[in-house]
């Protein structure tokens, strides 16, 4: 079984994927977007960059309480 890898993504794709999982935008300040889960238990900050690197994506995924595989499915 081959493992899918994270690639560089835009902030728009990350926000769209998290929206599918029930996250909502709380606010935007400067170049960062604050998002929270519908129940308010999880929060994450998305840098508003055209390219978000895999290491940063892993941090966002962890803060959102997702696995890498779950996140990749949301993006696809």
PDB file of C-alpha atoms in Angstrom:
ATOM      1  CA  UNK A   1       0.000   0.000   0.000  1.00  0.00           C
ATOM      2  CA  UNK A   2       1.527   3.301  -1.032  1.00  0.00           C
ATOM      3  CA  UNK A   3       1.357   6.254   1.312  1.00  0.00           C
ATOM      4  CA  UNK A   4       0.153   9.533  -0.137  1.00  0.00           C
ATOM      5  CA  UNK A   5       2.412  12.499   0.478  1.00  0.00           C
ATOM      6  CA  UNK A   6       1.486  16.031   1.342  1.00  0.00           C
ATOM      7  CA  UNK A   7       2.298  18.585  -1.292  1.00  0.00           C
ATOM      8  CA  UNK A   8       2.492  22.343  -1.158  1.00  0.00           C
ATOM      9  CA  UNK A   9      -1.068  23.736  -1.049  1.00  0.00           C
ATOM     10  CA  UNK A  10      -2.582  27.203  -1.202  1.00  0.00           C
ATOM     11  CA  UNK A  11      -4.382  28.605   1.822  1.00  0.00           C
ATOM     12  CA  UNK A  12      -7.644  28.495  -0.149  1.00  0.00           C
ATOM     13  CA  UNK A  13      -7.439  24.712  -0.553  1.00  0.00           C
ATOM     14  CA  UNK A  14      -6.640  24.251   3.135  1.00  0.00           C
ATOM     15  CA  UNK A  15      -9.582  26.415   4.230  1.00  0.00           C
ATOM     16  CA  UNK A  16     -11.904  24.603   1.798  1.00  0.00           C
ATOM     17  CA  UNK A  17     -10.801  21.199   3.122  1.00  0.00           C
ATOM     18  CA  UNK A  18     -11.327  22.236   6.744  1.00  0.00           C
ATOM     19  CA  UNK A  19     -14.751  23.697   5.860  1.00  0.00           C
ATOM     20  CA  UNK A  20     -15.745  20.241   4.614  1.00  0.00           C
ATOM     21  CA  UNK A  21     -14.880  18.931   8.083  1.00  0.00           C
ATOM     22  CA  UNK A  22     -17.057  21.534   9.804  1.00  0.00           C
ATOM     23  CA  UNK A  23     -14.455  24.191  10.584  1.00  0.00           C
ATOM     24  CA  UNK A  24     -15.505  27.823  10.267  1.00  0.00           C
ATOM     25  CA  UNK A  25     -13.486  30.999   9.860  1.00  0.00           C
ATOM     26  CA  UNK A  26     -13.480  32.978  13.098  1.00  0.00           C
ATOM     27  CA  UNK A  27     -11.494  35.954  11.873  1.00  0.00           C
ATOM     28  CA  UNK A  28      -8.672  37.102   9.673  1.00  0.00           C
ATOM     29  CA  UNK A  29      -5.918  39.322  11.003  1.00  0.00           C
ATOM     30  CA  UNK A  30      -3.125  40.335   8.708  1.00  0.00           C
ATOM     31  CA  UNK A  31      -1.894  37.322   6.797  1.00  0.00           C
ATOM     32  CA  UNK A  32      -3.450  34.658   9.058  1.00  0.00           C
ATOM     33  CA  UNK A  33      -6.901  33.084   9.248  1.00  0.00           C
ATOM     34  CA  UNK A  34      -8.229  31.709  12.530  1.00  0.00           C
ATOM     35  CA  UNK A  35     -10.549  28.696  12.201  1.00  0.00           C
ATOM     36  CA  UNK A  36     -12.441  26.613  14.746  1.00  0.00           C
ATOM     37  CA  UNK A  37     -14.366  23.361  14.677  1.00  0.00           C
ATOM     38  CA  UNK A  38     -18.154  23.619  14.845  1.00  0.00           C
ATOM     39  CA  UNK A  39     -18.132  22.546  18.497  1.00  0.00           C
ATOM     40  CA  UNK A  40     -15.367  25.045  19.312  1.00  0.00           C
ATOM     41  CA  UNK A  41     -13.058  22.397  20.782  1.00  0.00           C
ATOM     42  CA  UNK A  42     -10.381  22.675  18.096  1.00  0.00           C
ATOM     43  CA  UNK A  43      -8.710  25.774  16.678  1.00  0.00           C
ATOM     44  CA  UNK A  44      -6.047  26.302  14.090  1.00  0.00           C
ATOM     45  CA  UNK A  45      -4.364  29.203  12.348  1.00  0.00           C
ATOM     46  CA  UNK A  46      -3.918  29.138   8.573  1.00  0.00           C
ATOM     47  CA  UNK A  47      -1.195  31.359   7.098  1.00  0.00           C
ATOM     48  CA  UNK A  48      -2.645  33.199   4.123  1.00  0.00           C
ATOM     49  CA  UNK A  49       0.160  32.254   1.753  1.00  0.00           C
ATOM     50  CA  UNK A  50      -0.025  31.047  -1.824  1.00  0.00           C
ATOM     51  CA  UNK A  51       2.181  28.111  -0.820  1.00  0.00           C
ATOM     52  CA  UNK A  52       1.856  26.354   2.540  1.00  0.00           C
ATOM     53  CA  UNK A  53       4.685  23.865   2.960  1.00  0.00           C
ATOM     54  CA  UNK A  54       4.151  20.241   4.085  1.00  0.00           C
ATOM     55  CA  UNK A  55       5.642  20.808   7.557  1.00  0.00           C
ATOM     56  CA  UNK A  56       3.204  23.635   8.243  1.00  0.00           C
ATOM     57  CA  UNK A  57       0.363  21.531   6.828  1.00  0.00           C
ATOM     58  CA  UNK A  58       1.198  18.734   9.268  1.00  0.00           C
ATOM     59  CA  UNK A  59       0.920  21.188  12.167  1.00  0.00           C
ATOM     60  CA  UNK A  60      -2.456  22.428  10.903  1.00  0.00           C
ATOM     61  CA  UNK A  61      -3.688  18.849  10.451  1.00  0.00           C
ATOM     62  CA  UNK A  62      -2.637  17.932  13.982  1.00  0.00           C
ATOM     63  CA  UNK A  63      -4.298  21.027  15.475  1.00  0.00           C
ATOM     64  CA  UNK A  64      -7.487  20.161  13.571  1.00  0.00           C
ATOM     65  CA  UNK A  65      -7.485  16.650  15.041  1.00  0.00           C
ATOM     66  CA  UNK A  66      -7.209  14.944  11.661  1.00  0.00           C
ATOM     67  CA  UNK A  67      -4.899  12.312  10.294  1.00  0.00           C
ATOM     68  CA  UNK A  68      -2.806  13.057   7.228  1.00  0.00           C
ATOM     69  CA  UNK A  69      -4.876  10.555   5.244  1.00  0.00           C
ATOM     70  CA  UNK A  70      -8.175  12.179   6.295  1.00  0.00           C
ATOM     71  CA  UNK A  71      -6.881  15.593   5.264  1.00  0.00           C
ATOM     72  CA  UNK A  72      -5.653  14.341   1.883  1.00  0.00           C
ATOM     73  CA  UNK A  73      -9.121  12.875   1.203  1.00  0.00           C
ATOM     74  CA  UNK A  74     -10.701  16.246   2.025  1.00  0.00           C
ATOM     75  CA  UNK A  75      -8.362  18.018  -0.400  1.00  0.00           C
ATOM     76  CA  UNK A  76      -8.861  15.519  -3.252  1.00  0.00           C
TER      77      UNK A  76
END
